[in-house]
Amino acid sequence: MKQFTVQALVIAVSSVVYLTACGVGPQESVDSIPLAGGNETEVNEKPIKYAKNTLKDRDRRITHPQTKEMEESVLVSAERIDQFSDDATSAAVLGRGVLPAPGKMEKKLVRAKSKIAVSQLSSVMPYQSVIIATEDVDRENYQSIASNPVHLVVENPVSTFSIDVDTGSYSNVRRFINGGRLPQKNAVRVEELVNYFNYDYPQPDSKESPFLITTEVAPSPWNNTSQLLHIGIKGYDIDRTALPNANLVFLVDVSGSMNSPQKLGLLKQSLKLITQKMRPEDRISIVVYAGASGVVLEGMSGSDKAKINHAIDQFQAGGSTNGGAGIKLAYQLAENYFIDGGINRVLLATDGDFNVGAVNFEALIDMVEKRRKTGISLTTLGFGQGNYNDQLMEQLADKGNGNYAYIDTLQEARKVLVEQMSSTLFTIAKDVKIQVEFNPTVVQEYRLIGYENRALKREDFNNDKIDAGEVGAGHSVTALYEITLKGRTGNLIDPLRYADNRGHEVKGTSLANEAELAFVKLRYKKPGQHTSQLMTKPVAMAAMNESFDNASDRFKFSAAVAGFGQILSGGKYTQSLTLEGVEKMGVASKGMDKWGYRSEFVNLVRLASALDSKG
């Protein structure tokens, strides 16, 4: 694949669907665009108007455009673009004149040559003119989530789920609250809020045994008849200087919907942060897409930072969004530069608003799911608001053996792409699953807090063909169960009437005594392996804290975050817990707070409380 000027590519990419709508075929739209322009009327996106909402009255109908699937746009390549430059100071530029209505479109398209300097491009060719103003409604898309139910241990003593290291929900919730409104219930995935924070778990000593399991039990802060079981898993860490060579493909959405400082502007700054940390042996490629897709940089050394940053600087938004074509091209490029034993990853940066080409949700997921077999992972970086497709971003990363982050600030970009570079880029284990068996002689009921869309069947735990989550170097995973002990009041499920139907799991089980509360099992595969390995840890009753105040700061802070997430998502099980109560817990358990993330959380809770009181 030949490289070419990014402005020429972006203009060509953003023009395809527009010209197709005017009666010009895909081949004509690339090869026969007249070189004129500069006097079109620019149509900017309207600001989104949001209605005030509170925790009591927040649900509303989400409008999502039903776009008729269009014919897939052509792939832009260097051979398809005329080179109008005669010397090194000129650039190949594609432009277009004022296009009449389709009914009055003249059949003839005039070809011309130009030597317009790249530096003058923005003033000569405002290709943002093809941006279509968005509807004055909130079109954000979230997967519907119902809180996990309470289970009776004698009927269902085993809980199984895939791990989740995504953190996108937390920064997205933060964006809502900092913007002056409470998030939609479905925007809140409690486990992603909890896993946003570092809990300083003990680290494993060797990558040969890459995980260490930590457990703790104490009374629940929102229910005086129940306990919380805190399970923490810490992965083996690797300094970023010791990471294997990296083959990264930046897949960048430059469509019209990205025309915002908080979208394309922040995206540019974010990619420059990770570029700054690349080494000479690393390889960077850049693919952009709008109505069509094309290669901007191919296999560039990490030492060529000036060239990479210059290419990033040229990104400008315009046109519709054929994300499916861009994903295909990015994976193709990653395969071309595949590094055996190295990091091979596509980083998709977009608002997720795919509106032409392969827009079918299941088709996109299926495409990514097939591509993961090549050993190439997918990280999704979400940007923007108003039309943000959280469900697609989260599911693409899940099926692509990757991770999902929402970038609402440059500080968040630095956290994900610099501070946590090893975790974001380098996978230490795949298909990681957790299974917890509760002792029916001790525990009456339990419910898993969060992980609703990560649930697995009991038999899936030992089935190595079942896909599960990936863990990066140094990643930690936290899971919380609310449990009710035997003999306590406040059970949510009445006991069965007939004794013969109770306790059959206990009979003949030597470990079914009061010494253990539960048994935690962890399965994982090392990279490149197809057979899983097993780790286990019993949860002893003797280690249970008598009061919430006696618990560790990590336990109390995780409980505060979990309480916050549950309140925002409806508070079905949090009883009398208030945001003021969450704030107090957060303040009391901040600990050292090296990076200030816990203090930020407390301030976020205060702001959410103020927003709720306005209702």
Coordinates of C-alpha atoms in Angstrom, one line a residue:
M1 CA 0.0 0.0 0.0
K2 CA 1.3 3.4 -1.0
Q3 CA 1.1 6.3 1.4
F4 CA -0.3 9.7 0.4
T5 CA -1.2 13.1 1.9
V6 CA -3.6 12.7 4.7
Q7 CA -5.7 15.7 3.6
A8 CA -6.2 14.2 0.2
L9 CA -7.3 10.9 1.8
V10 CA -9.7 12.5 4.3
I11 CA -11.3 14.6 1.6
A12 CA -11.7 11.6 -0.6
V13 CA -13.0 9.5 2.2
S14 CA -15.6 12.1 3.2
S15 CA -16.7 12.7 -0.3
V16 CA -17.7 9.2 -1.4
V17 CA -21.2 8.9 0.2
Y18 CA -22.1 12.6 -0.5
L19 CA -21.3 12.2 -4.2
T20 CA -23.0 8.8 -4.4
A21 CA -26.2 10.5 -3.1
C22 CA -25.9 13.0 -5.9
G23 CA -25.8 10.3 -8.5
V24 CA -22.1 9.9 -8.9
G25 CA -20.8 6.3 -8.7
P26 CA -18.1 5.3 -6.2
Q27 CA -15.4 5.1 -8.9
E28 CA -16.4 8.5 -10.3
S29 CA -16.4 10.0 -6.8
V30 CA -12.7 9.2 -6.3
D31 CA -11.3 9.7 -9.8
S32 CA -13.5 12.5 -11.2
I33 CA -14.0 15.1 -8.5
P34 CA -13.6 18.6 -9.8
L35 CA -10.8 20.7 -8.1
A36 CA -12.7 23.6 -6.9
G37 CA -14.5 24.7 -3.8
G38 CA -14.2 27.1 -0.9
N39 CA -17.6 28.7 -1.2
E40 CA -19.9 26.0 0.2
T41 CA -22.1 26.7 3.1
E42 CA -20.8 25.0 6.2
V43 CA -23.4 23.1 8.2
N44 CA -22.3 22.5 11.8
E45 CA -23.8 20.1 14.2
K46 CA -26.4 21.6 16.5
P47 CA -25.7 21.6 20.2
I48 CA -27.5 18.8 22.0
K49 CA -30.2 20.0 24.3
Y50 CA -30.5 17.8 27.4
A51 CA -33.5 17.7 29.7
K52 CA -32.8 17.9 33.4
N53 CA -33.3 14.6 35.1
T54 CA -33.0 13.1 38.6
L55 CA -32.6 9.7 40.0
K56 CA -36.4 9.5 40.6
D57 CA -37.4 10.7 37.1
R58 CA -34.7 9.9 34.5
D59 CA -35.8 7.2 32.1
R60 CA -36.7 8.4 28.7
R61 CA -37.0 7.0 25.2
I62 CA -33.7 6.9 23.4
T63 CA -34.0 7.7 19.7
H64 CA -31.6 5.7 17.5
P65 CA -31.7 6.4 13.8
Q66 CA -32.7 3.4 11.7
T67 CA -30.4 3.8 8.8
K68 CA -31.1 1.8 5.6
E69 CA -28.0 -0.2 4.9
M70 CA -26.2 1.3 1.9
E71 CA -23.8 -0.2 -0.6
E72 CA -20.4 -0.6 0.9
S73 CA -18.1 2.3 -0.1
V74 CA -15.0 1.7 -2.1
L75 CA -11.6 1.3 -0.6
V76 CA -9.4 4.3 -1.1
S77 CA -5.9 3.5 -2.3
A78 CA -3.0 5.5 -3.6
E79 CA -3.5 4.2 -7.2
R80 CA -7.1 5.7 -7.1
I81 CA -6.0 9.2 -6.3
D82 CA -4.4 11.5 -8.9
Q83 CA -1.1 13.0 -8.0
F84 CA -1.3 16.7 -8.8
S85 CA 2.0 17.7 -7.2
D86 CA 5.1 18.5 -9.3
D87 CA 7.5 19.2 -6.5
A88 CA 8.1 18.6 -2.8
T89 CA 6.4 21.8 -1.7
S90 CA 3.1 21.0 -3.4
A91 CA 0.5 18.5 -2.3
A92 CA -2.1 16.3 -4.0
V93 CA -5.4 17.9 -3.2
L94 CA -8.9 16.6 -3.9
G95 CA -11.7 19.1 -3.9
R96 CA -15.2 19.7 -5.1
G97 CA -17.3 22.6 -6.3
V98 CA -20.8 23.6 -5.3
L99 CA -22.9 20.5 -6.1
P100 CA -26.4 21.2 -7.3
A101 CA -29.4 19.2 -6.2
P102 CA -29.3 15.6 -7.6
G103 CA -32.1 16.4 -10.0
K104 CA -30.0 19.2 -11.7
M105 CA -26.7 17.4 -11.5
E106 CA -24.8 17.9 -14.7
K107 CA -23.4 14.7 -16.2
K108 CA -19.9 16.1 -17.0
L109 CA -17.3 16.4 -14.3
V110 CA -14.3 18.5 -15.1
R111 CA -10.8 17.3 -14.1
A112 CA -8.2 19.9 -13.3
K113 CA -4.8 20.3 -11.7
S114 CA -3.8 22.3 -8.6
K115 CA -0.7 23.1 -6.6
I116 CA -2.4 24.4 -3.5
A117 CA -0.1 24.1 -0.5
V118 CA -1.1 21.8 2.3
S119 CA -1.0 24.7 4.7
Q120 CA -3.7 26.5 2.7
L121 CA -6.0 23.5 2.5
S122 CA -8.3 24.4 5.4
S123 CA -9.1 27.8 4.0
V124 CA -9.5 26.6 0.4
M125 CA -11.4 23.4 0.9
P126 CA -13.9 23.4 3.8
Y127 CA -14.9 19.7 3.3
Q128 CA -16.8 19.9 6.6
S129 CA -19.5 21.2 4.4
V130 CA -20.8 17.7 4.1
I131 CA -21.5 17.4 7.8
I132 CA -25.2 16.7 8.4
A133 CA -26.6 18.4 11.5
T134 CA -27.7 16.0 14.1
E135 CA -31.3 15.8 15.4
D136 CA -31.9 17.9 18.5
V137 CA -32.4 14.7 20.6
D138 CA -30.2 12.5 22.7
R139 CA -29.3 9.5 20.5
E140 CA -26.8 7.8 22.7
N141 CA -27.1 4.0 22.7
Y142 CA -26.7 1.7 25.7
Q143 CA -27.4 -1.9 26.3
S144 CA -30.3 -2.6 28.6
I145 CA -29.1 -3.9 32.0
A146 CA -31.1 -5.5 34.8
S147 CA -29.4 -6.0 38.2
N148 CA -28.4 -9.5 39.1
P149 CA -31.0 -11.3 41.2
V150 CA -30.6 -12.8 44.6
H151 CA -29.9 -16.6 44.7
L152 CA -30.8 -19.1 47.4
V153 CA -27.6 -21.0 48.0
V154 CA -29.2 -24.5 48.5
E155 CA -30.8 -24.1 45.0
N156 CA -27.9 -22.4 43.2
P157 CA -24.6 -22.5 45.2
V158 CA -22.3 -21.6 42.2
S159 CA -21.8 -18.2 40.5
T160 CA -19.7 -18.1 37.3
F161 CA -18.7 -15.1 35.2
S162 CA -16.1 -13.7 32.8
I163 CA -13.8 -11.0 34.2
D164 CA -14.1 -7.5 32.9
V165 CA -11.2 -4.9 33.0
D166 CA -13.1 -2.2 31.0
T167 CA -13.4 1.2 32.7
G168 CA -15.4 3.1 30.1
S169 CA -18.6 3.3 32.1
Y170 CA -16.9 5.2 34.9
S171 CA -15.5 8.0 32.7
N172 CA -18.7 8.2 30.8
V173 CA -20.7 8.6 34.0
R174 CA -18.2 11.3 35.0
R175 CA -18.9 13.1 31.7
F176 CA -22.6 13.0 32.4
I177 CA -22.3 14.4 35.9
N178 CA -19.7 17.0 35.1
G179 CA -22.0 18.1 32.3
G180 CA -24.7 18.8 34.7
R181 CA -27.0 15.8 34.5
L182 CA -27.3 12.3 35.9
P183 CA -26.5 9.4 33.7
Q184 CA -29.0 7.1 32.2
K185 CA -29.4 3.9 34.2
N186 CA -28.1 1.7 31.4
A187 CA -25.0 3.8 31.1
V188 CA -23.9 2.6 34.6
R189 CA -22.1 -0.8 34.7
V190 CA -21.2 -1.1 38.3
E191 CA -18.2 -3.4 37.8
E192 CA -16.6 -0.8 35.5
L193 CA -16.9 1.8 38.1
V194 CA -15.3 -0.4 40.7
N195 CA -12.5 -1.6 38.4
Y196 CA -11.6 2.0 37.5
F197 CA -9.6 2.3 40.8
N198 CA -6.4 0.7 42.0
Y199 CA -6.8 -1.2 45.2
D200 CA -3.1 -1.9 45.9
Y201 CA -3.6 -5.7 45.9
P202 CA -0.5 -7.9 46.6
Q203 CA 1.3 -8.7 43.3
P204 CA 2.2 -12.2 42.1
D205 CA 5.9 -12.9 42.3
S206 CA 6.3 -14.6 38.9
K207 CA 4.7 -14.5 35.5
E208 CA 4.6 -18.3 35.6
S209 CA 1.8 -17.9 38.1
P210 CA 0.4 -14.5 36.8
F211 CA -2.4 -13.9 39.4
L212 CA -2.8 -13.5 43.1
I213 CA -6.3 -13.7 44.7
T214 CA -7.2 -11.6 47.7
T215 CA -10.5 -11.9 49.7
E216 CA -12.1 -10.0 52.5
V217 CA -15.5 -10.1 54.2
A218 CA -17.3 -7.4 56.3
P219 CA -20.8 -6.2 57.0
S220 CA -22.6 -4.4 54.2
P221 CA -22.8 -0.6 54.6
W222 CA -26.3 -0.5 53.2
N223 CA -27.9 -3.5 54.8
N224 CA -27.3 -4.4 58.4
T225 CA -28.4 -8.0 57.9
S226 CA -26.0 -8.8 55.1
Q227 CA -22.2 -9.1 54.4
L228 CA -20.0 -8.1 51.5
L229 CA -17.5 -10.6 50.1
H230 CA -14.7 -8.7 48.3
I231 CA -12.7 -10.6 45.8
G232 CA -9.6 -9.0 44.3
I233 CA -7.4 -10.4 41.6
K234 CA -4.0 -8.8 40.7
G235 CA -2.2 -9.6 37.4
Y236 CA 1.6 -9.8 37.0
D237 CA 3.0 -6.4 36.0
I238 CA 5.6 -5.5 33.3
D239 CA 7.3 -2.2 33.0
R240 CA 6.5 -0.6 29.7
T241 CA 10.2 -0.5 28.8
A242 CA 10.2 -4.3 29.0
L243 CA 7.2 -4.7 26.7
P244 CA 7.6 -6.8 23.6
N245 CA 7.8 -5.0 20.3
A246 CA 4.5 -3.4 19.3
N247 CA 2.6 -3.4 16.0
L248 CA -0.2 -0.8 16.5
V249 CA -2.8 0.4 14.0
F250 CA -4.6 3.6 14.9
L251 CA -8.1 3.3 13.3
V252 CA -9.5 6.9 13.3
D253 CA -13.0 8.0 12.7
V254 CA -12.9 11.3 10.7
S255 CA -16.5 11.4 9.7
G256 CA -18.7 14.4 10.2
S257 CA -20.1 13.3 13.5
M258 CA -16.5 13.7 14.9
N259 CA -16.5 17.4 14.2
S260 CA -16.1 18.6 17.8
P261 CA -13.2 19.5 20.1
Q262 CA -14.3 16.8 22.5
K263 CA -14.2 14.3 19.7
L264 CA -11.6 14.7 17.0
G265 CA -9.7 17.4 18.9
L266 CA -9.3 15.3 22.0
L267 CA -8.7 12.2 19.9
K268 CA -5.7 13.9 18.2
Q269 CA -4.2 14.8 21.6
S270 CA -4.7 11.3 22.9
L271 CA -2.9 9.6 20.0
K272 CA 0.0 11.9 20.4
L273 CA 0.4 10.8 24.0
I274 CA 0.9 7.2 23.1
T275 CA 3.0 8.1 20.1
Q276 CA 5.4 9.9 22.4
K277 CA 6.1 6.6 24.3
M278 CA 6.7 4.5 21.2
R279 CA 10.2 3.0 20.7
P280 CA 12.2 2.7 17.5
E281 CA 11.4 -1.0 17.2
D282 CA 7.6 -0.3 17.5
R283 CA 5.6 0.1 14.3
I284 CA 2.7 2.5 13.9
S285 CA 0.1 2.5 11.1
I286 CA -2.8 4.9 10.7
V287 CA -6.1 4.1 8.9
V288 CA -8.8 6.8 8.6
Y289 CA -12.4 6.2 7.7
A290 CA -15.6 8.2 6.9
G291 CA -17.7 7.2 3.9
A292 CA -14.7 5.1 2.8
S293 CA -11.4 4.2 4.3
G294 CA -7.7 4.5 3.5
V295 CA -4.1 4.2 4.8
V296 CA -2.4 7.4 6.0
L297 CA 0.8 5.8 7.5
E298 CA 2.0 2.3 7.1
G299 CA 4.5 0.5 9.4
M300 CA 6.2 3.7 10.6
S301 CA 8.9 3.3 13.2
G302 CA 8.2 4.6 16.6
S303 CA 11.2 6.9 16.3
D304 CA 9.5 8.9 13.5
K305 CA 7.4 10.8 16.0
A306 CA 7.4 14.0 14.0
K307 CA 5.9 12.3 10.9
I308 CA 3.3 10.4 13.0
N309 CA 2.3 13.6 14.8
H310 CA 2.1 15.6 11.6
A311 CA -0.2 13.0 10.1
I312 CA -2.4 13.2 13.2
D313 CA -2.5 17.0 13.0
Q314 CA -4.1 16.8 9.6
F315 CA -7.2 14.9 10.7
Q316 CA -10.3 16.8 9.9
A317 CA -13.9 15.7 10.1
G318 CA -16.4 15.3 7.2
G319 CA -18.8 12.8 5.7
S320 CA -20.7 9.7 6.8
T321 CA -19.4 6.8 8.8
N322 CA -18.5 3.4 7.3
G323 CA -16.8 1.9 10.3
G324 CA -17.0 -1.6 9.0
A325 CA -14.8 -0.9 6.0
G326 CA -12.3 0.8 8.3
I327 CA -12.1 -2.1 10.7
K328 CA -11.4 -4.5 7.8
L329 CA -8.6 -2.4 6.5
A330 CA -7.1 -1.9 9.9
Y331 CA -7.0 -5.6 10.6
Q332 CA -5.5 -6.2 7.1
L333 CA -2.7 -3.7 7.9
A334 CA -2.1 -5.3 11.3
E335 CA -1.7 -8.7 9.7
N336 CA 0.8 -7.2 7.2
Y337 CA 3.1 -6.1 10.0
F338 CA 2.3 -8.9 12.4
I339 CA 5.1 -9.4 15.1
D340 CA 5.5 -13.0 16.3
G341 CA 5.5 -12.9 20.1
G342 CA 4.9 -9.1 20.1
I343 CA 1.9 -6.8 20.7
N344 CA -0.4 -6.7 17.7
R345 CA -3.4 -4.5 18.3
V346 CA -5.9 -2.2 16.6
L347 CA -6.9 0.9 18.5
L348 CA -10.3 2.1 17.3
A349 CA -11.0 5.8 18.2
T350 CA -14.6 6.9 17.4
D351 CA -18.0 7.9 18.8
G352 CA -19.3 4.6 17.5
D353 CA -21.9 6.2 15.3
F354 CA -21.6 3.9 12.2
N355 CA -24.3 4.9 9.8
V356 CA -23.4 3.5 6.4
G357 CA -21.8 0.3 5.1
A358 CA -21.9 -2.6 7.5
V359 CA -24.1 -1.0 10.2
N360 CA -25.8 -4.1 11.4
F361 CA -24.7 -4.6 15.1
E362 CA -24.5 -8.4 14.9
A363 CA -22.5 -8.3 11.6
L364 CA -19.9 -6.0 13.1
I365 CA -19.5 -8.1 16.2
D366 CA -19.2 -11.2 14.1
M367 CA -16.5 -9.7 12.0
V368 CA -14.4 -8.7 15.0
E369 CA -15.0 -12.1 16.6
K370 CA -13.6 -13.9 13.6
R371 CA -10.6 -11.5 13.4
R372 CA -9.5 -12.2 16.9
K373 CA -8.4 -15.7 15.9
T374 CA -5.5 -14.0 14.0
G375 CA -3.9 -13.0 17.3
I376 CA -4.7 -9.3 16.8
S377 CA -6.5 -7.6 19.7
L378 CA -8.9 -4.6 19.5
T379 CA -8.9 -1.7 21.9
T380 CA -11.8 0.7 21.6
L381 CA -11.5 4.4 22.7
G382 CA -14.8 6.2 22.9
F383 CA -15.2 10.0 22.4
G384 CA -18.0 12.5 22.5
Q385 CA -21.6 12.7 23.4
G386 CA -25.1 13.1 21.8
N387 CA -24.8 10.2 19.4
Y388 CA -22.4 8.1 21.4
N389 CA -22.8 4.3 20.9
D390 CA -21.5 2.8 24.2
Q391 CA -23.1 -0.6 23.5
L392 CA -21.2 -1.1 20.3
M393 CA -17.9 0.1 21.7
E394 CA -18.1 -2.2 24.8
Q395 CA -19.1 -5.2 22.8
L396 CA -16.5 -4.7 20.0
A397 CA -13.7 -4.7 22.6
D398 CA -15.2 -7.7 24.3
K399 CA -15.4 -9.8 21.2
G400 CA -12.1 -8.5 19.9
N401 CA -10.1 -9.8 22.9
G402 CA -9.4 -6.3 24.0
N403 CA -10.5 -3.5 26.3
Y404 CA -12.7 -0.5 26.3
A405 CA -12.1 3.0 27.6
Y406 CA -14.1 6.2 27.3
I407 CA -11.9 9.3 26.9
D408 CA -13.7 12.4 28.3
T409 CA -10.5 14.4 29.2
L410 CA -6.9 14.5 28.2
Q411 CA -6.1 13.3 31.8
E412 CA -8.1 10.2 31.1
A413 CA -6.2 9.6 27.9
R414 CA -3.0 9.9 29.8
K415 CA -4.2 7.4 32.4
V416 CA -5.3 4.8 29.8
L417 CA -2.5 5.2 27.2
V418 CA 0.5 6.3 29.3
E419 CA 0.1 5.4 33.0
Q420 CA -1.6 2.1 32.2
M421 CA 0.1 1.4 28.8
S422 CA 1.3 -2.1 29.8
S423 CA -2.2 -3.0 31.0
T424 CA -3.9 -1.5 27.9
L425 CA -1.5 -3.1 25.3
F426 CA 0.0 -6.3 26.6
T427 CA -2.2 -9.3 27.5
I428 CA -0.9 -11.6 30.2
A429 CA -3.9 -14.0 30.2
K430 CA -6.9 -14.7 28.1
D431 CA -10.3 -16.3 28.7
V432 CA -10.1 -15.5 32.4
K433 CA -13.1 -16.8 34.3
I434 CA -14.2 -16.7 38.0
Q435 CA -16.4 -19.2 39.7
V436 CA -17.5 -18.9 43.4
E437 CA -19.1 -21.7 45.3
F438 CA -20.9 -20.7 48.5
N439 CA -21.1 -23.0 51.5
P440 CA -24.9 -23.7 52.1
T441 CA -24.3 -24.5 55.8
V442 CA -23.1 -20.9 56.3
V443 CA -24.6 -18.7 53.5
Q444 CA -28.3 -18.4 52.9
E445 CA -28.4 -16.0 49.9
Y446 CA -26.0 -14.2 47.6
R447 CA -26.0 -11.8 44.7
L448 CA -23.2 -10.6 42.4
I449 CA -22.9 -6.8 42.1
G450 CA -22.4 -6.0 38.5
Y451 CA -21.0 -8.2 35.7
E452 CA -24.6 -8.6 34.3
N453 CA -23.5 -9.0 30.7
R454 CA -20.5 -11.2 31.7
A455 CA -22.5 -14.1 33.2
L456 CA -21.5 -17.6 32.2
K457 CA -23.1 -21.0 32.7
R458 CA -21.8 -23.2 35.4
E459 CA -20.4 -25.7 32.9
D460 CA -18.7 -22.9 30.9
F461 CA -16.1 -22.6 33.6
N462 CA -14.3 -25.8 32.6
N463 CA -15.0 -25.5 28.9
D464 CA -11.9 -24.1 27.3
K465 CA -13.8 -23.4 24.1
I466 CA -15.9 -20.7 25.8
D467 CA -14.6 -17.2 25.3
A468 CA -14.0 -14.9 28.3
G469 CA -12.2 -11.7 29.2
E470 CA -8.5 -10.8 28.8
V471 CA -6.3 -9.3 31.4
G472 CA -3.4 -6.9 30.7
A473 CA -0.1 -6.6 32.6
G474 CA -0.7 -5.2 36.0
H475 CA -4.5 -5.2 35.7
S476 CA -6.6 -5.8 38.7
V477 CA -10.1 -7.2 38.8
T478 CA -12.5 -6.7 41.7
A479 CA -15.8 -8.5 42.3
L480 CA -18.3 -7.9 45.2
Y481 CA -21.0 -10.3 46.4
E482 CA -23.7 -9.3 48.9
I483 CA -24.4 -12.3 51.0
T484 CA -26.8 -13.2 53.8
L485 CA -25.6 -15.7 56.4
K486 CA -27.7 -18.5 57.8
G487 CA -29.8 -17.6 60.8
R488 CA -29.9 -13.9 60.0
T489 CA -33.1 -12.0 59.5
G490 CA -33.9 -9.9 56.4
N491 CA -33.7 -12.8 53.8
L492 CA -35.2 -11.8 50.5
I493 CA -36.1 -15.4 49.6
D494 CA -38.4 -17.5 51.8
P495 CA -37.1 -21.0 52.7
L496 CA -38.7 -23.9 50.9
R497 CA -41.6 -25.6 52.7
Y498 CA -40.5 -29.2 52.1
A499 CA -37.3 -30.3 53.8
D500 CA -36.5 -33.0 51.3
N501 CA -35.8 -30.2 48.7
R502 CA -33.3 -28.4 50.9
G503 CA -29.6 -29.0 51.6
H504 CA -29.0 -31.8 49.1
E505 CA -25.7 -30.0 48.1
V506 CA -24.4 -30.5 51.6
K507 CA -24.9 -34.2 52.0
G508 CA -21.7 -36.2 51.7
T509 CA -19.5 -33.1 51.4
S510 CA -16.7 -33.1 53.9
L511 CA -15.9 -29.4 53.5
A512 CA -19.5 -28.3 54.0
N513 CA -18.9 -27.0 57.5
E514 CA -18.7 -23.6 59.1
A515 CA -14.9 -23.1 58.6
E516 CA -15.4 -21.9 55.0
L517 CA -17.8 -19.3 53.7
A518 CA -17.0 -19.8 50.0
F519 CA -14.5 -21.3 47.6
V520 CA -13.1 -19.1 44.8
K521 CA -11.8 -20.6 41.5
L522 CA -10.0 -18.8 38.7
R523 CA -9.3 -20.2 35.2
Y524 CA -7.1 -18.6 32.6
K525 CA -5.0 -19.3 29.5
K526 CA -1.5 -17.9 28.9
P527 CA -1.1 -16.1 25.6
G528 CA -0.6 -18.6 22.8
Q529 CA -2.0 -21.6 24.8
H530 CA -5.3 -23.4 24.4
T531 CA -5.5 -25.2 27.7
S532 CA -6.6 -23.3 30.8
Q533 CA -4.9 -23.4 34.2
L534 CA -6.7 -23.4 37.5
M535 CA -6.1 -21.3 40.7
T536 CA -8.2 -21.7 43.9
K537 CA -8.6 -19.9 47.2
P538 CA -11.0 -20.7 50.1
V539 CA -12.7 -17.9 52.0
A540 CA -12.3 -18.6 55.7
M541 CA -15.1 -17.6 58.2
A542 CA -12.4 -16.7 60.7
A543 CA -11.2 -13.8 58.6
M544 CA -14.5 -12.0 58.6
N545 CA -14.5 -8.5 60.0
E546 CA -17.0 -7.8 62.8
S547 CA -17.7 -4.3 61.6
F548 CA -17.5 -2.3 58.4
D549 CA -15.2 0.2 60.1
N550 CA -12.7 -2.5 60.8
A551 CA -12.3 -3.4 57.2
S552 CA -9.4 -2.3 55.0
D553 CA -9.6 1.0 53.0
R554 CA -9.6 -1.0 49.8
F555 CA -12.7 -2.9 51.0
K556 CA -14.5 0.3 52.2
F557 CA -13.7 2.3 49.1
S558 CA -14.8 -0.4 46.7
A559 CA -18.1 -0.6 48.7
A560 CA -18.5 3.1 48.3
V561 CA -18.0 3.0 44.6
A562 CA -20.4 0.0 44.3
G563 CA -23.0 1.8 46.3
F564 CA -22.7 4.8 44.1
G565 CA -23.1 2.8 40.9
Q566 CA -26.1 0.9 42.3
I567 CA -27.8 4.2 43.3
L568 CA -27.3 5.7 39.9
S569 CA -28.7 2.5 38.3
G570 CA -31.8 2.5 40.3
G571 CA -30.8 1.4 43.8
K572 CA -32.9 -1.8 43.9
Y573 CA -30.9 -3.4 46.7
T574 CA -29.2 -0.5 48.5
Q575 CA -32.1 0.2 50.9
S576 CA -31.5 3.4 52.8
L577 CA -28.1 4.2 51.4
T578 CA -27.8 7.8 50.2
L579 CA -25.3 9.7 48.1
E580 CA -24.4 11.6 51.2
G581 CA -23.6 8.2 52.8
V582 CA -21.5 7.2 49.8
E583 CA -19.6 10.5 50.1
K584 CA -18.8 9.8 53.8
M585 CA -17.5 6.3 53.0
G586 CA -15.4 7.7 50.1
V587 CA -13.8 10.4 52.3
A588 CA -13.0 7.9 55.1
S589 CA -11.3 5.4 52.8
K590 CA -9.4 7.5 50.3
G591 CA -6.1 6.4 51.7
M592 CA -2.9 7.6 50.0
D593 CA -4.6 8.5 46.7
K594 CA -1.4 9.0 44.8
W595 CA -3.0 10.2 41.5
G596 CA -6.1 11.9 43.1
Y597 CA -8.6 9.6 41.5
R598 CA -10.3 8.8 44.8
S599 CA -10.7 12.5 45.7
E600 CA -12.2 13.1 42.2
F601 CA -14.7 10.3 43.0
V602 CA -15.8 12.0 46.2
N603 CA -16.3 15.3 44.3
L604 CA -18.3 13.5 41.7
V605 CA -20.6 12.0 44.3
R606 CA -21.1 15.5 45.8
L607 CA -22.0 16.9 42.4
A608 CA -24.4 14.0 41.7
S609 CA -26.0 14.6 45.1
A610 CA -26.5 18.3 44.2
L611 CA -28.0 17.4 40.8
D612 CA -30.4 14.9 42.4
S613 CA -31.6 17.4 45.0
K614 CA -32.5 19.8 42.2
G615 CA -35.2 17.4 41.1

